[in-house]
mmCIF file of C-alpha atoms in Angstrom:
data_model
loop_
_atom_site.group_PDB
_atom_site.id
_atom_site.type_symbol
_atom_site.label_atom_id
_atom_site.label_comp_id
_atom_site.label_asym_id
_atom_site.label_seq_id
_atom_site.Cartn_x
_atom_site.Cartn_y
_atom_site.Cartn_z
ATOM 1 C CA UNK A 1 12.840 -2.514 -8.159
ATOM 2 C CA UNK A 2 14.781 -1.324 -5.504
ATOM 3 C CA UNK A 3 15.487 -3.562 -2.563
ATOM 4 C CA UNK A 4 15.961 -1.882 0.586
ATOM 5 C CA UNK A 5 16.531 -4.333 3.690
ATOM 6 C CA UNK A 6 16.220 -2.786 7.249
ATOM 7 C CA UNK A 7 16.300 -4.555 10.897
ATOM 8 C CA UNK A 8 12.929 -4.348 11.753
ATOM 9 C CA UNK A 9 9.179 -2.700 11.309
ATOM 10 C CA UNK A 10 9.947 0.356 13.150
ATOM 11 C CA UNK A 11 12.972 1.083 10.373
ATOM 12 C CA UNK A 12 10.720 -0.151 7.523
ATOM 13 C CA UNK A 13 8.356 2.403 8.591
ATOM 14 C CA UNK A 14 10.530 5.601 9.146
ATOM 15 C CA UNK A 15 12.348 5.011 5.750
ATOM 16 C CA UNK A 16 9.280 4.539 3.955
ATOM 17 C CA UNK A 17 8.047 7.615 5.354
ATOM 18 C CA UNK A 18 10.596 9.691 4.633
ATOM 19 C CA UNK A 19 10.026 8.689 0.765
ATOM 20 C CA UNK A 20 6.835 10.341 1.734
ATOM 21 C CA UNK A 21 7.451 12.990 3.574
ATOM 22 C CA UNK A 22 9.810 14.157 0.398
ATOM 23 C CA UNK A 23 6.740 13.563 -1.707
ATOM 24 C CA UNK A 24 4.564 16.173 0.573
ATOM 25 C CA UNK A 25 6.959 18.705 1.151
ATOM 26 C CA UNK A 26 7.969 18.992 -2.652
ATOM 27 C CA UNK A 27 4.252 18.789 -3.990
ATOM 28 C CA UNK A 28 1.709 20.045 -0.797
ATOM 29 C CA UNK A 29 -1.173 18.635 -2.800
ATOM 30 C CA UNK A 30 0.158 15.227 -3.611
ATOM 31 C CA UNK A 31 -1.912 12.619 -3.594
ATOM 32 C CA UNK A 32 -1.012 9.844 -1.551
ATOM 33 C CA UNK A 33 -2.526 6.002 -2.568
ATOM 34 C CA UNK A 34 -3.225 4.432 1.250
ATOM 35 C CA UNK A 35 -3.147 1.012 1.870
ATOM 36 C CA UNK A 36 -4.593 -1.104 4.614
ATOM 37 C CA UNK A 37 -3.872 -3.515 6.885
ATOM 38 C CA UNK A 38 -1.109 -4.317 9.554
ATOM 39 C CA UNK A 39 1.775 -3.722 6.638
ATOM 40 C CA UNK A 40 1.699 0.248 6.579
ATOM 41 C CA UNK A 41 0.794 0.837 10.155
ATOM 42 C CA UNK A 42 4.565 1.728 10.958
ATOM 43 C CA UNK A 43 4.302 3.996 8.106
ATOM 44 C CA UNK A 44 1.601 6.164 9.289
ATOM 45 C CA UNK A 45 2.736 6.465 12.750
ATOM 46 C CA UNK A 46 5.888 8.009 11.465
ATOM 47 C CA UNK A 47 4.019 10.809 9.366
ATOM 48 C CA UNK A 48 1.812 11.288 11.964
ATOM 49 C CA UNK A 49 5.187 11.776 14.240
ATOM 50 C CA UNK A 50 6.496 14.157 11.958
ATOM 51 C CA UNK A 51 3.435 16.557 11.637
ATOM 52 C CA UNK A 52 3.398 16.579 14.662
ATOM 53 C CA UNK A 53 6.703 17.507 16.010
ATOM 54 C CA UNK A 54 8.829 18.374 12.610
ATOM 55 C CA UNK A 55 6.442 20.263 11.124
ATOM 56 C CA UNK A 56 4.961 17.963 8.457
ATOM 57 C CA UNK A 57 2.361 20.228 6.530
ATOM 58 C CA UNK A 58 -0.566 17.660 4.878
ATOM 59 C CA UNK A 59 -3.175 20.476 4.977
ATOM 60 C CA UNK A 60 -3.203 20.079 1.216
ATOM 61 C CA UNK A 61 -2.542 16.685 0.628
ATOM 62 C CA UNK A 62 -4.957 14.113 -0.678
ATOM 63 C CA UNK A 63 -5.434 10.388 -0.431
ATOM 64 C CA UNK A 64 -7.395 7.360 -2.159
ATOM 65 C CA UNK A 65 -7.342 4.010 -0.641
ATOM 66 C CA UNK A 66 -6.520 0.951 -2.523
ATOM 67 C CA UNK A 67 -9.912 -1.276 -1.451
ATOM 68 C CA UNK A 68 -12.710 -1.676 0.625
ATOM 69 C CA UNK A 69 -15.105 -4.056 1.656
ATOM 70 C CA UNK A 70 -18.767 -5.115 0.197
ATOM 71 C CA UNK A 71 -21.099 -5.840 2.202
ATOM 72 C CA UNK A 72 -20.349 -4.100 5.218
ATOM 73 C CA UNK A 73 -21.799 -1.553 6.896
ATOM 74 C CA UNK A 74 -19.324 1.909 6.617
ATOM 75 C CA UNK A 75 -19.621 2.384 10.528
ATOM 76 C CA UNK A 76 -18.158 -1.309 11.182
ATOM 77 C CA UNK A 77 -14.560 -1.045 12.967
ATOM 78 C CA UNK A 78 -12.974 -3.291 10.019
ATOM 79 C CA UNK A 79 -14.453 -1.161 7.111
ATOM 80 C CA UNK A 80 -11.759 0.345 5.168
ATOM 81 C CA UNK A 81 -13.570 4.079 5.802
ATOM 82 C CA UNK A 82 -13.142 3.259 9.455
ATOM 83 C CA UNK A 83 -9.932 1.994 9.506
ATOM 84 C CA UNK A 84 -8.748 4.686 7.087
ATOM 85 C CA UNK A 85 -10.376 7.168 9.600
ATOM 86 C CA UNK A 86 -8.970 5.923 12.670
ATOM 87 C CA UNK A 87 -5.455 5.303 11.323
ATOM 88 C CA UNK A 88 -4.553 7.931 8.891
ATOM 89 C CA UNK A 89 -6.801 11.101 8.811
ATOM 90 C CA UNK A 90 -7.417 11.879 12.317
ATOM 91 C CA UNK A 91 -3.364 10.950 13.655
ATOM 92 C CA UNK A 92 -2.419 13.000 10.689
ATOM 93 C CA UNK A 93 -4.794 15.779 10.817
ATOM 94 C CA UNK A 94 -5.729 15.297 7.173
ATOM 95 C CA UNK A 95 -8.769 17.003 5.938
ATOM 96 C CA UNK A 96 -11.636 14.247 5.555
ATOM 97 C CA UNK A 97 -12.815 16.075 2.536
ATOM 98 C CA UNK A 98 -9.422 15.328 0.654
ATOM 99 C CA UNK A 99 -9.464 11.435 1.282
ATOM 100 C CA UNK A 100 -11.405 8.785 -0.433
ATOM 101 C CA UNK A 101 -12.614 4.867 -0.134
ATOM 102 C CA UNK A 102 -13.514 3.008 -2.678
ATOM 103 C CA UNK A 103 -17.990 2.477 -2.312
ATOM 104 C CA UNK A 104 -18.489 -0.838 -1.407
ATOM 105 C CA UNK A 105 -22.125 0.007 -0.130
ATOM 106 C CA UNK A 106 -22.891 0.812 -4.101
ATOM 107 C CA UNK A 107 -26.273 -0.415 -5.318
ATOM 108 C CA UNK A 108 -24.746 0.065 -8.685
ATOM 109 C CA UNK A 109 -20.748 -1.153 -7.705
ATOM 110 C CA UNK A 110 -19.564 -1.137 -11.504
ATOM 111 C CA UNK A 111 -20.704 2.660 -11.591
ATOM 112 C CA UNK A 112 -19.328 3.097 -8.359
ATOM 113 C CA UNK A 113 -15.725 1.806 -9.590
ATOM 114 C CA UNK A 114 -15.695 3.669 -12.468
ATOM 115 C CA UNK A 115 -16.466 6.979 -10.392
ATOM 116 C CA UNK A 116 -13.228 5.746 -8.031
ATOM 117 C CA UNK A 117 -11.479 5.742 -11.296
ATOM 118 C CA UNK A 118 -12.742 8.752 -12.412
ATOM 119 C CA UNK A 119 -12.185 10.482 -9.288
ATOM 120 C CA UNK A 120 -8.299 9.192 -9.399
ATOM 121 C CA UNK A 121 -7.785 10.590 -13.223
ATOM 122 C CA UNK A 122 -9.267 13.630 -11.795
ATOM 123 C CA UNK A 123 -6.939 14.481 -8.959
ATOM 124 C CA UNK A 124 -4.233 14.391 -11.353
ATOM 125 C CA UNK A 125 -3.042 10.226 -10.604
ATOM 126 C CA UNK A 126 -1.578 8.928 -7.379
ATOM 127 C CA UNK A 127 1.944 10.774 -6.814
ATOM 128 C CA UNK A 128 3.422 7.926 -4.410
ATOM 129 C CA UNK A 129 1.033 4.652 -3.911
ATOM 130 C CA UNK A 130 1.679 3.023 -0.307
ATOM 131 C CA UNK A 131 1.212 -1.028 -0.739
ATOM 132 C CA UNK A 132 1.496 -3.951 1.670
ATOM 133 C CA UNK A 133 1.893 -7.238 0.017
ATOM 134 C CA UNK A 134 -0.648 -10.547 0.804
ATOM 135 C CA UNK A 135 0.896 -14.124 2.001
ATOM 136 C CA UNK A 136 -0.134 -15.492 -1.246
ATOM 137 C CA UNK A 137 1.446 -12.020 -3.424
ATOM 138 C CA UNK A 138 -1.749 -9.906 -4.261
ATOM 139 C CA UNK A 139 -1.281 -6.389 -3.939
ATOM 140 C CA UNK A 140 -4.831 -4.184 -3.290
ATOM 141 C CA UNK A 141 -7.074 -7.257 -3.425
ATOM 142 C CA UNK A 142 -5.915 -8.209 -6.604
ATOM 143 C CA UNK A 143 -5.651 -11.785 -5.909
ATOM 144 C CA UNK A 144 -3.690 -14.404 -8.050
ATOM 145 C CA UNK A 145 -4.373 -15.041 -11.658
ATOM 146 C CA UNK A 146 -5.813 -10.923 -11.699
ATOM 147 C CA UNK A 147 -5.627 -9.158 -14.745
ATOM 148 C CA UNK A 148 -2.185 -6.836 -15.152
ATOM 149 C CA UNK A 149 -4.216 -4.271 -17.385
ATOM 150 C CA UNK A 150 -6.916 -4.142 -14.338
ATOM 151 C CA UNK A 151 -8.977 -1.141 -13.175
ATOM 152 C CA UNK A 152 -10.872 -0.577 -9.851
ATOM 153 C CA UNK A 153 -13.241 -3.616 -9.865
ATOM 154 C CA UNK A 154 -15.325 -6.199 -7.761
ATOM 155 C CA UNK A 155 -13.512 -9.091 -6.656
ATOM 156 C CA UNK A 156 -13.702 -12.616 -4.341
ATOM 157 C CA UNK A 157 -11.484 -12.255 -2.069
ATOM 158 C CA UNK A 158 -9.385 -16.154 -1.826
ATOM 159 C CA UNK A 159 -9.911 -18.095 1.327
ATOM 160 C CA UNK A 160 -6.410 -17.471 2.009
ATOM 161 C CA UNK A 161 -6.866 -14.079 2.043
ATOM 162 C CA UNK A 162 -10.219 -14.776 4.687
ATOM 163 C CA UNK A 163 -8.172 -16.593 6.762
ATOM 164 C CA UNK A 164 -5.069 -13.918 6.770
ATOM 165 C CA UNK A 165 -7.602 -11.422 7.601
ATOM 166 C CA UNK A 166 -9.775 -13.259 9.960
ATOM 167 C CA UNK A 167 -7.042 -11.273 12.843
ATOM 168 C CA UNK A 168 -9.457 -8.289 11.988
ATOM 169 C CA UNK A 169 -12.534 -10.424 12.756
ATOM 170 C CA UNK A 170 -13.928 -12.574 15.033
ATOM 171 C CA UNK A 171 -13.002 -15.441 12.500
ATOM 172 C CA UNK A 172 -12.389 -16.028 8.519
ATOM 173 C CA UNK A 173 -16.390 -16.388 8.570
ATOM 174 C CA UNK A 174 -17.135 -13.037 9.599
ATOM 175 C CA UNK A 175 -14.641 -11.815 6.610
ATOM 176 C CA UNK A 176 -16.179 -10.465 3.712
ATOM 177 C CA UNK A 177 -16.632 -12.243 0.658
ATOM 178 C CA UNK A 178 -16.197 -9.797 -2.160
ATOM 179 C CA UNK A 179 -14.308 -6.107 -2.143
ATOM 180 C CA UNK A 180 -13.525 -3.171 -4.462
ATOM 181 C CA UNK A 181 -10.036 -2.961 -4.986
ATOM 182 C CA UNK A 182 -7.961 -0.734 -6.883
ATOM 183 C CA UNK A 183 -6.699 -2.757 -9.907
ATOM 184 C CA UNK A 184 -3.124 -3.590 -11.192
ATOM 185 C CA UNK A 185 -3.722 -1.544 -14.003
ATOM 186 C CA UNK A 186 -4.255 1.436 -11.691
ATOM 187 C CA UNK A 187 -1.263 0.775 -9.315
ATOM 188 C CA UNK A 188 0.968 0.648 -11.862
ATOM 189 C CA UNK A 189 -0.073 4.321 -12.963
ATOM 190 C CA UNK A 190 1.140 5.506 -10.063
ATOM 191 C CA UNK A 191 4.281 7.996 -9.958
ATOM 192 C CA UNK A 192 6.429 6.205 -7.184
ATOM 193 C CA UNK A 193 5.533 2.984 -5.371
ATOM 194 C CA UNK A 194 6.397 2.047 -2.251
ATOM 195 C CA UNK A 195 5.922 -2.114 -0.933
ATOM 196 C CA UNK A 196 6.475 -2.568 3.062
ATOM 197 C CA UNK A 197 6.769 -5.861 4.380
ATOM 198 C CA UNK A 198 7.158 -7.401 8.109
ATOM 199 C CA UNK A 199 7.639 -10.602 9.214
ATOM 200 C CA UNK A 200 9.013 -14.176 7.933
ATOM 201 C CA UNK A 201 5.203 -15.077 6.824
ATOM 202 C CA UNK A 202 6.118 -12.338 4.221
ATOM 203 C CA UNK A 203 8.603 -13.777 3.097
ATOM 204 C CA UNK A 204 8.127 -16.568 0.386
ATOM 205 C CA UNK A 205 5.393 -14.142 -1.152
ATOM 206 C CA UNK A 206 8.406 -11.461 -1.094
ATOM 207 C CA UNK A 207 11.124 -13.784 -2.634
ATOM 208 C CA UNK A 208 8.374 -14.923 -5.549
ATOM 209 C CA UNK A 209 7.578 -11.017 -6.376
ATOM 210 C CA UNK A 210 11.117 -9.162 -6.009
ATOM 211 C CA UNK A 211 13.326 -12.507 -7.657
ATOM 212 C CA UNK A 212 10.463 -14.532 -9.444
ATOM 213 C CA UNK A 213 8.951 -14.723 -12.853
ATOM 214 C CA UNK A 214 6.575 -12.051 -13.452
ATOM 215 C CA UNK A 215 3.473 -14.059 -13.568
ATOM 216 C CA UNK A 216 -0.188 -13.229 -12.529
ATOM 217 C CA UNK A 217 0.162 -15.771 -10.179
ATOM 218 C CA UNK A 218 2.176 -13.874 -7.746
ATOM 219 C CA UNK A 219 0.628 -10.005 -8.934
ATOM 220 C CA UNK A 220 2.916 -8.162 -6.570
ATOM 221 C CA UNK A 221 5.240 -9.447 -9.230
ATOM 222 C CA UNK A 222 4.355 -6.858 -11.888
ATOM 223 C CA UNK A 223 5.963 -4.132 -9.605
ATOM 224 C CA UNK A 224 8.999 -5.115 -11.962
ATOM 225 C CA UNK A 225 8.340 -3.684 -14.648
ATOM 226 C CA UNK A 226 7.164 -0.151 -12.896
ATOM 227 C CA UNK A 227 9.568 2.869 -13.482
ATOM 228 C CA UNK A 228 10.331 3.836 -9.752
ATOM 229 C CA UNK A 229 9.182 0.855 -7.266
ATOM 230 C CA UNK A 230 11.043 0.689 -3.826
ATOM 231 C CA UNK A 231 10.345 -2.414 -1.731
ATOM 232 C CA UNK A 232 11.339 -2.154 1.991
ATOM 233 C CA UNK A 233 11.516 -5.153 3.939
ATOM 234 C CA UNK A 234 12.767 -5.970 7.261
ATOM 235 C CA UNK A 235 15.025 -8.870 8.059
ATOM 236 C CA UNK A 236 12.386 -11.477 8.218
ATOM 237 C CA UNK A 237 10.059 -10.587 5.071
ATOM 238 C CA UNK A 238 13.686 -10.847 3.124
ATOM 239 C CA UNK A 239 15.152 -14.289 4.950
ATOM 240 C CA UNK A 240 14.070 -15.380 1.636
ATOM 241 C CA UNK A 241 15.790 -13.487 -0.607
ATOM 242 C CA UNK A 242 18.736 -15.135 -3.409
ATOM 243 C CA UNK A 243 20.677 -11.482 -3.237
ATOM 244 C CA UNK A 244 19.765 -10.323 -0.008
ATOM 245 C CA UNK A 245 23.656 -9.065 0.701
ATOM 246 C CA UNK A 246 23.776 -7.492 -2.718
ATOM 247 C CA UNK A 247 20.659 -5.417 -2.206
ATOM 248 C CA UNK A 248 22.348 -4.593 1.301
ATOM 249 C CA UNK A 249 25.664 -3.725 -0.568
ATOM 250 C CA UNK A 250 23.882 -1.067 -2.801
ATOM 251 C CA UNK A 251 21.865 0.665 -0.157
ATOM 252 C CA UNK A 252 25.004 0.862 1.848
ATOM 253 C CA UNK A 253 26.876 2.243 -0.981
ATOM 254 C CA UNK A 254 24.416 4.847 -2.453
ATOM 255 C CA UNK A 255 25.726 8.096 -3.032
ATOM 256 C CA UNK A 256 24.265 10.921 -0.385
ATOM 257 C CA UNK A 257 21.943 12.334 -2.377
ATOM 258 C CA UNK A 258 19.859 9.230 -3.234
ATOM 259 C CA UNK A 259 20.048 8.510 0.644
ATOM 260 C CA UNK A 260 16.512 8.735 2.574
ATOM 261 C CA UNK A 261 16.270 6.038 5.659
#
């Protein structure tokens, strides 16, 4: 993986979006894989930014999102369609039609996440898949001890998760139990990855994924072993980190070309 340490969320977003950005603008019909949560927020604010005042064309460009929610209604605030809605299509002007969440409203949910899966395959894969990373090191809502050959599936979410979330809530009660979640398996067939991460409560999960074993204890952990992962982290989310200079000492020494920050 490469490391990329920045000062703080505002950076981590604007170099993760220009990873992006150089996605769109050499494939208009890329599809982008859109995480959730607090992590990528940054992220889209910066595309958003540059469509609107650089130019940023996404008329074409498509988008699945990692997870959702079962057992919520799709008009709820903290469903995934919602939040999806409210913080990607509409501030980037995307076309609703082109972006996707995974059913967790599904009387049938296995047939449901096969469809997702289907309808993934069918777009041609995920060109550049956006991921946030949990305090306990699931990516999606592929929690610890998940499957590496996983596909889009039903899972319980861990009361760590519950509680992490509960921000979203009124409290870790009101969190779902179960969600859909893109699986390992299917993150990892993604072209390019790219793992944000903000704050010192990051940071342990971080350390375990980017300098650990690769165990399915820590999931986030399998990003080792995929062909072009870039983890960007701000100062806090790598106070963790054994090599944290030497990961500085490469970025700064990169040759022009591989720059994008």
């Amino acid at each position: 993986m490469e490391i990329v340490i920045l000062q703080d969320a505002t950076e981590v977003g604007r170099a993760a979006a220009s990873k992006i950005a150089r996605v769109v603008a050499n494939k208009p019909d890329a599809v982008l894989g859109l995480a959730t949560g607090s992590s990528p927020l940054a992220i889209y604010a910066e595309l958003a930014r540059r469509v609107r005042e650089e130019g940023l064309d996404v008329g074409r460009t498509r988008g699945f999102a990692l997870d959702e929610y079962v057992g919520i209604s799709a008009e709820h605030p903290e469903s995934y369609v919602q939040v999806i809605r409210r913080e990607v299509i509409e501030p980037l002007g995307l076309n609703p039609d082109n972006v996707h969440v995974p059913d967790g409203r599904a009387d049938d949910i296995e047939a449901a996440c096969a469809a997702y899966e289907r309808q993934i395959f069918e777009a041609g894969g995920v060109d550049i898949q956006i991921l946030g990373i949990g305090s306990n090191g699931h990516i999606g809502f592929n929690e610890p001890t998940s499957s590496f050959a996983s596909r889009t599936r039903i899972k319980t979410l861990a009361a760590q998760t519950r509680a992490d979330n509960a921000r979203f809530f009124g409290s870790a009660d009101e969190v779902p139990m179960h969600c859909v979640t893109q699986g390992l398996g299917t993150i990892m067939d993604a072209r390019e990855v790219v793992l944000v991460a903000q704050g010192e409560q990051k940071a342990d999960a971080i350390a375990a994924a980017v300098e650990g074993p690769v165990t399915s204890m820590v999931p986030a952990s399998l990003l080792q072993f995929h062909q072009n992962a870039t983890v960007i982290l701000d100062e806090a989310a790598a106070s963790r980190l054994a090599l944290a200079d030497y990961y500085k000492y490469i970025a700064e020494n990169k040759p022009a070309w591989q720059q994008y920050a």
